[in-house]
Amino acid sequence: MSKRYSSSLIFFGITLILPTLTIAFHHSFTTPIVSPGLGLKAYTNPYDPGPNSCTPNSAAFEMIRELSPYSTHALSPLKDPDFFLKEPVEILPWKTIEHKPHRSTGVYSVQTLPSYCPSSQLLRFRGRVPGRVDAPLFSSLLTTVAHRKKWDVTVSDVYKVADVGYSPPLPGTPEECGVGYCRTVKALGGLVTPREQLTLCGVQSGIGGSLIWAFELPSEYTDASEGLWPDGKRLQRASTDVFSAALVQRRGFFEVEYVLSLDVGGGVPRWATTPVIVQCVKKMFRVAAEGMFDDRTERVEEEEEW
């Protein structure tokens, strides 16, 4: 893991860090993460219960695999050169907002799962970035203020809170895991006041790509813990129910499948926030395609795609 980017991974109001400190908490949602009847199990608790556990359970990662077909492909030890020549098998009723498959860079597909959760909007983006898969570098778009301000004008601060020693039940090699803090300024002309988040996240690397994943830390844990929140008055909390970014290498570029379910909190309606999120993610992909991975492109063009 490159030390340049290994200190933190903080996302669209979510955060990621590294391994060492073991943290304990218990998490429960008042509503299922995924509503019953969609072909996906109704996951009500992504964390194993108990005072000594900060481990997202296997159902949480099953959820990511079903929401993101590319995540399985990224970590698979077996090559499937025809993977991108066929449409992934979908068991969920995704609604397509935009689909431009011949676009060579940037976001070419935007989808939503309207019945995912009553409080948050689930979005799935697919896009292409020139160059070689580099999860820490891609994560720096979300975790460094300098890079993030290029596409997210609301970011105020992001930083590492604690390392966590944890290996998720996934193929591949765990690269990072930890807790991080993110704070934003007001948005939508003041409709959305400043927000803050604490998130457990990780990076898993495979032969053909990488997976970045994240789940919001439960308020039951964060409210009772010392040292996680910064000093000062608490802000309205936003919540990332699930986040994943699967990066899969191809010849000369890599595919990204970016899944996000974000509840900004405060009763702000989805119709007000979804278009803003879509435009921000599109802008992030444009920034990624503007030379960040260019020094890796020449050698990756010599390699087989996964």
mmCIF file with all atom_site columns, C-alpha atoms in Angstrom, residues 71-216:
data_model
loop_
_atom_site.group_PDB
_atom_site.id
_atom_site.type_symbol
_atom_site.label_atom_id
_atom_site.label_alt_id
_atom_site.label_comp_id
_atom_site.label_asym_id
_atom_site.label_entity_id
_atom_site.label_seq_id
_atom_site.pdbx_PDB_ins_code
_atom_site.Cartn_x
_atom_site.Cartn_y
_atom_site.Cartn_z
_atom_site.occupancy
_atom_site.B_iso_or_equiv
_atom_site.pdbx_formal_charge
_atom_site.auth_seq_id
_atom_site.auth_comp_id
_atom_site.auth_asym_id
_atom_site.auth_atom_id
_atom_site.pdbx_PDB_model_num
ATOM 1   C CA . SER A 1 71  ? -17.172 -6.207  -6.677  1.00 0.00 ? 71  SER A CA 1
ATOM 2   C CA . THR A 1 72  ? -17.176 -9.989  -7.059  1.00 0.00 ? 72  THR A CA 1
ATOM 3   C CA . HIS A 1 73  ? -15.333 -9.734  -10.371 1.00 0.00 ? 73  HIS A CA 1
ATOM 4   C CA . ALA A 1 74  ? -12.702 -7.365  -8.910  1.00 0.00 ? 74  ALA A CA 1
ATOM 5   C CA . LEU A 1 75  ? -11.747 -9.815  -6.156  1.00 0.00 ? 75  LEU A CA 1
ATOM 6   C CA . SER A 1 76  ? -12.182 -13.076 -8.081  1.00 0.00 ? 76  SER A CA 1
ATOM 7   C CA . PRO A 1 77  ? -9.059  -15.275 -8.365  1.00 0.00 ? 77  PRO A CA 1
ATOM 8   C CA . LEU A 1 78  ? -10.367 -16.570 -11.700 1.00 0.00 ? 78  LEU A CA 1
ATOM 9   C CA . LYS A 1 79  ? -10.161 -14.617 -14.943 1.00 0.00 ? 79  LYS A CA 1
ATOM 10  C CA . ASP A 1 80  ? -13.317 -14.017 -16.947 1.00 0.00 ? 80  ASP A CA 1
ATOM 11  C CA . PRO A 1 81  ? -12.226 -12.140 -20.112 1.00 0.00 ? 81  PRO A CA 1
ATOM 12  C CA . ASP A 1 82  ? -15.832 -12.072 -21.329 1.00 0.00 ? 82  ASP A CA 1
ATOM 13  C CA . PHE A 1 83  ? -17.230 -10.397 -18.197 1.00 0.00 ? 83  PHE A CA 1
ATOM 14  C CA . PHE A 1 84  ? -17.661 -6.976  -19.837 1.00 0.00 ? 84  PHE A CA 1
ATOM 15  C CA . LEU A 1 85  ? -19.033 -8.479  -23.053 1.00 0.00 ? 85  LEU A CA 1
ATOM 16  C CA . LYS A 1 86  ? -22.224 -9.522  -21.287 1.00 0.00 ? 86  LYS A CA 1
ATOM 17  C CA . GLU A 1 87  ? -24.695 -7.786  -19.014 1.00 0.00 ? 87  GLU A CA 1
ATOM 18  C CA . PRO A 1 88  ? -24.369 -8.731  -15.328 1.00 0.00 ? 88  PRO A CA 1
ATOM 19  C CA . VAL A 1 89  ? -27.246 -10.816 -14.009 1.00 0.00 ? 89  VAL A CA 1
ATOM 20  C CA . GLU A 1 90  ? -29.467 -8.519  -11.941 1.00 0.00 ? 90  GLU A CA 1
ATOM 21  C CA . ILE A 1 91  ? -31.843 -9.835  -9.299  1.00 0.00 ? 91  ILE A CA 1
ATOM 22  C CA . LEU A 1 92  ? -32.949 -6.394  -8.092  1.00 0.00 ? 92  LEU A CA 1
ATOM 23  C CA . PRO A 1 93  ? -35.375 -3.963  -9.782  1.00 0.00 ? 93  PRO A CA 1
ATOM 24  C CA . TRP A 1 94  ? -32.866 -1.238  -10.668 1.00 0.00 ? 94  TRP A CA 1
ATOM 25  C CA . LYS A 1 95  ? -34.274 1.853   -12.358 1.00 0.00 ? 95  LYS A CA 1
ATOM 26  C CA . THR A 1 96  ? -31.997 3.365   -15.009 1.00 0.00 ? 96  THR A CA 1
ATOM 27  C CA . ILE A 1 97  ? -31.605 7.143   -14.873 1.00 0.00 ? 97  ILE A CA 1
ATOM 28  C CA . GLU A 1 98  ? -28.894 7.382   -17.523 1.00 0.00 ? 98  GLU A CA 1
ATOM 29  C CA . HIS A 1 99  ? -27.205 4.821   -19.790 1.00 0.00 ? 99  HIS A CA 1
ATOM 30  C CA . LYS A 1 100 ? -24.518 5.750   -22.341 1.00 0.00 ? 100 LYS A CA 1
ATOM 31  C CA . PRO A 1 101 ? -22.384 2.586   -22.592 1.00 0.00 ? 101 PRO A CA 1
ATOM 32  C CA . HIS A 1 102 ? -20.175 3.856   -25.428 1.00 0.00 ? 102 HIS A CA 1
ATOM 33  C CA . ARG A 1 103 ? -18.804 6.739   -23.356 1.00 0.00 ? 103 ARG A CA 1
ATOM 34  C CA . SER A 1 104 ? -15.043 6.098   -23.063 1.00 0.00 ? 104 SER A CA 1
ATOM 35  C CA . THR A 1 105 ? -14.376 8.065   -19.855 1.00 0.00 ? 105 THR A CA 1
ATOM 36  C CA . GLY A 1 106 ? -16.417 9.302   -16.925 1.00 0.00 ? 106 GLY A CA 1
ATOM 37  C CA . VAL A 1 107 ? -19.809 8.056   -15.751 1.00 0.00 ? 107 VAL A CA 1
ATOM 38  C CA . TYR A 1 108 ? -21.766 6.162   -18.401 1.00 0.00 ? 108 TYR A CA 1
ATOM 39  C CA . SER A 1 109 ? -24.527 4.638   -16.240 1.00 0.00 ? 109 SER A CA 1
ATOM 40  C CA . VAL A 1 110 ? -26.613 5.915   -13.328 1.00 0.00 ? 110 VAL A CA 1
ATOM 41  C CA . GLN A 1 111 ? -29.205 3.701   -11.625 1.00 0.00 ? 111 GLN A CA 1
ATOM 42  C CA . THR A 1 112 ? -31.331 3.815   -8.496  1.00 0.00 ? 112 THR A CA 1
ATOM 43  C CA . LEU A 1 113 ? -33.135 1.251   -6.366  1.00 0.00 ? 113 LEU A CA 1
ATOM 44  C CA . PRO A 1 114 ? -36.196 3.225   -5.182  1.00 0.00 ? 114 PRO A CA 1
ATOM 45  C CA . SER A 1 115 ? -37.410 0.716   -2.578  1.00 0.00 ? 115 SER A CA 1
ATOM 46  C CA . TYR A 1 116 ? -34.013 0.211   -0.974  1.00 0.00 ? 116 TYR A CA 1
ATOM 47  C CA . CYS A 1 117 ? -34.611 2.064   2.282   1.00 0.00 ? 117 CYS A CA 1
ATOM 48  C CA . PRO A 1 118 ? -37.288 4.563   3.340   1.00 0.00 ? 118 PRO A CA 1
ATOM 49  C CA . SER A 1 119 ? -34.749 7.084   4.647   1.00 0.00 ? 119 SER A CA 1
ATOM 50  C CA . SER A 1 120 ? -32.026 7.054   1.984   1.00 0.00 ? 120 SER A CA 1
ATOM 51  C CA . GLN A 1 121 ? -31.556 6.963   -1.779  1.00 0.00 ? 121 GLN A CA 1
ATOM 52  C CA . LEU A 1 122 ? -29.502 4.081   -3.182  1.00 0.00 ? 122 LEU A CA 1
ATOM 53  C CA . LEU A 1 123 ? -27.555 5.047   -6.308  1.00 0.00 ? 123 LEU A CA 1
ATOM 54  C CA . ARG A 1 124 ? -25.237 3.006   -8.493  1.00 0.00 ? 124 ARG A CA 1
ATOM 55  C CA . PHE A 1 125 ? -22.799 4.616   -10.931 1.00 0.00 ? 125 PHE A CA 1
ATOM 56  C CA . ARG A 1 126 ? -20.634 2.920   -13.515 1.00 0.00 ? 126 ARG A CA 1
ATOM 57  C CA . GLY A 1 127 ? -17.771 4.747   -15.136 1.00 0.00 ? 127 GLY A CA 1
ATOM 58  C CA . ARG A 1 128 ? -14.340 4.461   -16.752 1.00 0.00 ? 128 ARG A CA 1
ATOM 59  C CA . VAL A 1 129 ? -11.015 6.007   -15.778 1.00 0.00 ? 129 VAL A CA 1
ATOM 60  C CA . PRO A 1 130 ? -7.864  5.914   -17.979 1.00 0.00 ? 130 PRO A CA 1
ATOM 61  C CA . GLY A 1 131 ? -4.894  4.152   -16.382 1.00 0.00 ? 131 GLY A CA 1
ATOM 62  C CA . ARG A 1 132 ? -4.174  1.411   -13.891 1.00 0.00 ? 132 ARG A CA 1
ATOM 63  C CA . VAL A 1 133 ? -6.180  0.437   -10.809 1.00 0.00 ? 133 VAL A CA 1
ATOM 64  C CA . ASP A 1 134 ? -4.738  2.195   -7.760  1.00 0.00 ? 134 ASP A CA 1
ATOM 65  C CA . ALA A 1 135 ? -7.244  2.117   -4.906  1.00 0.00 ? 135 ALA A CA 1
ATOM 66  C CA . PRO A 1 136 ? -5.306  4.459   -2.573  1.00 0.00 ? 136 PRO A CA 1
ATOM 67  C CA . LEU A 1 137 ? -4.937  7.017   -5.349  1.00 0.00 ? 137 LEU A CA 1
ATOM 68  C CA . PHE A 1 138 ? -8.617  6.740   -6.284  1.00 0.00 ? 138 PHE A CA 1
ATOM 69  C CA . SER A 1 139 ? -9.514  7.060   -2.618  1.00 0.00 ? 139 SER A CA 1
ATOM 70  C CA . SER A 1 140 ? -7.518  10.282  -2.369  1.00 0.00 ? 140 SER A CA 1
ATOM 71  C CA . LEU A 1 141 ? -10.244 11.897  -4.471  1.00 0.00 ? 141 LEU A CA 1
ATOM 72  C CA . LEU A 1 142 ? -12.461 11.405  -1.439  1.00 0.00 ? 142 LEU A CA 1
ATOM 73  C CA . THR A 1 143 ? -10.000 11.564  1.427   1.00 0.00 ? 143 THR A CA 1
ATOM 74  C CA . THR A 1 144 ? -7.788  14.575  0.787   1.00 0.00 ? 144 THR A CA 1
ATOM 75  C CA . VAL A 1 145 ? -9.293  18.027  1.048   1.00 0.00 ? 145 VAL A CA 1
ATOM 76  C CA . ALA A 1 146 ? -7.217  19.320  -1.896  1.00 0.00 ? 146 ALA A CA 1
ATOM 77  C CA . HIS A 1 147 ? -8.459  16.629  -4.307  1.00 0.00 ? 147 HIS A CA 1
ATOM 78  C CA . ARG A 1 148 ? -11.992 16.542  -2.967  1.00 0.00 ? 148 ARG A CA 1
ATOM 79  C CA . LYS A 1 149 ? -12.548 20.281  -3.294  1.00 0.00 ? 149 LYS A CA 1
ATOM 80  C CA . LYS A 1 150 ? -12.100 19.836  -7.052  1.00 0.00 ? 150 LYS A CA 1
ATOM 81  C CA . TRP A 1 151 ? -15.500 18.154  -7.198  1.00 0.00 ? 151 TRP A CA 1
ATOM 82  C CA . ASP A 1 152 ? -17.207 18.626  -3.795  1.00 0.00 ? 152 ASP A CA 1
ATOM 83  C CA . VAL A 1 153 ? -17.607 22.257  -2.717  1.00 0.00 ? 153 VAL A CA 1
ATOM 84  C CA . THR A 1 154 ? -19.265 21.217  0.564   1.00 0.00 ? 154 THR A CA 1
ATOM 85  C CA . VAL A 1 155 ? -16.289 19.400  2.121   1.00 0.00 ? 155 VAL A CA 1
ATOM 86  C CA . SER A 1 156 ? -14.900 21.079  5.229   1.00 0.00 ? 156 SER A CA 1
ATOM 87  C CA . ASP A 1 157 ? -12.677 18.470  6.899   1.00 0.00 ? 157 ASP A CA 1
ATOM 88  C CA . VAL A 1 158 ? -11.784 14.783  6.677   1.00 0.00 ? 158 VAL A CA 1
ATOM 89  C CA . TYR A 1 159 ? -9.331  12.924  8.870   1.00 0.00 ? 159 TYR A CA 1
ATOM 90  C CA . LYS A 1 160 ? -8.375  9.613   10.439  1.00 0.00 ? 160 LYS A CA 1
ATOM 91  C CA . VAL A 1 161 ? -9.742  8.837   13.904  1.00 0.00 ? 161 VAL A CA 1
ATOM 92  C CA . ALA A 1 162 ? -8.532  5.292   14.634  1.00 0.00 ? 162 ALA A CA 1
ATOM 93  C CA . ASP A 1 163 ? -7.004  2.216   13.024  1.00 0.00 ? 163 ASP A CA 1
ATOM 94  C CA . VAL A 1 164 ? -8.950  -1.043  13.217  1.00 0.00 ? 164 VAL A CA 1
ATOM 95  C CA . GLY A 1 165 ? -7.520  -4.530  12.855  1.00 0.00 ? 165 GLY A CA 1
ATOM 96  C CA . TYR A 1 166 ? -10.102 -6.403  10.789  1.00 0.00 ? 166 TYR A CA 1
ATOM 97  C CA . SER A 1 167 ? -10.191 -8.785  7.807   1.00 0.00 ? 167 SER A CA 1
ATOM 98  C CA . PRO A 1 168 ? -13.609 -8.854  6.086   1.00 0.00 ? 168 PRO A CA 1
ATOM 99  C CA . PRO A 1 169 ? -15.129 -12.129 4.818   1.00 0.00 ? 169 PRO A CA 1
ATOM 100 C CA . LEU A 1 170 ? -14.075 -11.397 1.243   1.00 0.00 ? 170 LEU A CA 1
ATOM 101 C CA . PRO A 1 171 ? -11.614 -12.895 -1.247  1.00 0.00 ? 171 PRO A CA 1
ATOM 102 C CA . GLY A 1 172 ? -8.369  -11.010 -1.735  1.00 0.00 ? 172 GLY A CA 1
ATOM 103 C CA . THR A 1 173 ? -6.117  -9.144  0.680   1.00 0.00 ? 173 THR A CA 1
ATOM 104 C CA . PRO A 1 174 ? -7.268  -6.539  3.235   1.00 0.00 ? 174 PRO A CA 1
ATOM 105 C CA . GLU A 1 175 ? -5.188  -3.395  2.731   1.00 0.00 ? 175 GLU A CA 1
ATOM 106 C CA . GLU A 1 176 ? -6.781  -0.911  5.128   1.00 0.00 ? 176 GLU A CA 1
ATOM 107 C CA . CYS A 1 177 ? -9.551  -0.697  7.688   1.00 0.00 ? 177 CYS A CA 1
ATOM 108 C CA . GLY A 1 178 ? -10.465 1.971   10.174  1.00 0.00 ? 178 GLY A CA 1
ATOM 109 C CA . VAL A 1 179 ? -12.674 4.774   11.407  1.00 0.00 ? 179 VAL A CA 1
ATOM 110 C CA . GLY A 1 180 ? -12.693 8.292   10.058  1.00 0.00 ? 180 GLY A CA 1
ATOM 111 C CA . TYR A 1 181 ? -14.487 11.592  10.480  1.00 0.00 ? 181 TYR A CA 1
ATOM 112 C CA . CYS A 1 182 ? -15.967 13.842  7.789   1.00 0.00 ? 182 CYS A CA 1
ATOM 113 C CA . ARG A 1 183 ? -17.562 17.288  8.084   1.00 0.00 ? 183 ARG A CA 1
ATOM 114 C CA . THR A 1 184 ? -19.318 19.343  5.405   1.00 0.00 ? 184 THR A CA 1
ATOM 115 C CA . VAL A 1 185 ? -20.515 22.941  5.176   1.00 0.00 ? 185 VAL A CA 1
ATOM 116 C CA . LYS A 1 186 ? -24.077 24.008  4.398   1.00 0.00 ? 186 LYS A CA 1
ATOM 117 C CA . ALA A 1 187 ? -25.462 23.157  0.962   1.00 0.00 ? 187 ALA A CA 1
ATOM 118 C CA . LEU A 1 188 ? -28.462 23.708  -1.304  1.00 0.00 ? 188 LEU A CA 1
ATOM 119 C CA . GLY A 1 189 ? -28.638 27.357  -0.376  1.00 0.00 ? 189 GLY A CA 1
ATOM 120 C CA . GLY A 1 190 ? -28.807 26.541  3.308   1.00 0.00 ? 190 GLY A CA 1
ATOM 121 C CA . LEU A 1 191 ? -31.511 23.849  2.999   1.00 0.00 ? 191 LEU A CA 1
ATOM 122 C CA . VAL A 1 192 ? -28.880 21.357  4.206   1.00 0.00 ? 192 VAL A CA 1
ATOM 123 C CA . THR A 1 193 ? -26.981 22.611  7.243   1.00 0.00 ? 193 THR A CA 1
ATOM 124 C CA . PRO A 1 194 ? -23.420 21.424  8.056   1.00 0.00 ? 194 PRO A CA 1
ATOM 125 C CA . ARG A 1 195 ? -23.206 17.655  8.574   1.00 0.00 ? 195 ARG A CA 1
ATOM 126 C CA . GLU A 1 196 ? -20.748 15.221  10.140  1.00 0.00 ? 196 GLU A CA 1
ATOM 127 C CA . GLN A 1 197 ? -20.157 11.465  9.977   1.00 0.00 ? 197 GLN A CA 1
ATOM 128 C CA . LEU A 1 198 ? -18.149 8.649   11.541  1.00 0.00 ? 198 LEU A CA 1
ATOM 129 C CA . THR A 1 199 ? -17.713 5.620   9.312   1.00 0.00 ? 199 THR A CA 1
ATOM 130 C CA . LEU A 1 200 ? -16.048 2.212   9.397   1.00 0.00 ? 200 LEU A CA 1
ATOM 131 C CA . CYS A 1 201 ? -14.426 1.482   6.046   1.00 0.00 ? 201 CYS A CA 1
ATOM 132 C CA . GLY A 1 202 ? -11.862 -0.724  4.343   1.00 0.00 ? 202 GLY A CA 1
ATOM 133 C CA . VAL A 1 203 ? -9.955  -1.540  1.169   1.00 0.00 ? 203 VAL A CA 1
ATOM 134 C CA . GLN A 1 204 ? -9.700  -5.082  -0.197  1.00 0.00 ? 204 GLN A CA 1
ATOM 135 C CA . SER A 1 205 ? -7.322  -5.857  -3.077  1.00 0.00 ? 205 SER A CA 1
ATOM 136 C CA . GLY A 1 206 ? -7.601  -8.725  -5.546  1.00 0.00 ? 206 GLY A CA 1
ATOM 137 C CA . ILE A 1 207 ? -5.649  -9.854  -8.583  1.00 0.00 ? 207 ILE A CA 1
ATOM 138 C CA . GLY A 1 208 ? -7.920  -8.054  -11.035 1.00 0.00 ? 208 GLY A CA 1
ATOM 139 C CA . GLY A 1 209 ? -8.887  -4.981  -9.011  1.00 0.00 ? 209 GLY A CA 1
ATOM 140 C CA . SER A 1 210 ? -9.889  -3.583  -5.644  1.00 0.00 ? 210 SER A CA 1
ATOM 141 C CA . LEU A 1 211 ? -12.972 -2.975  -3.513  1.00 0.00 ? 211 LEU A CA 1
ATOM 142 C CA . ILE A 1 212 ? -13.473 -0.001  -1.209  1.00 0.00 ? 212 ILE A CA 1
ATOM 143 C CA . TRP A 1 213 ? -16.329 -0.514  1.281   1.00 0.00 ? 213 TRP A CA 1
ATOM 144 C CA . ALA A 1 214 ? -17.937 1.455   4.118   1.00 0.00 ? 214 ALA A CA 1
ATOM 145 C CA . PHE A 1 215 ? -20.735 1.407   6.686   1.00 0.00 ? 215 PHE A CA 1
ATOM 146 C CA . GLU A 1 216 ? -21.815 4.184   9.046   1.00 0.00 ? 216 GLU A CA 1
#
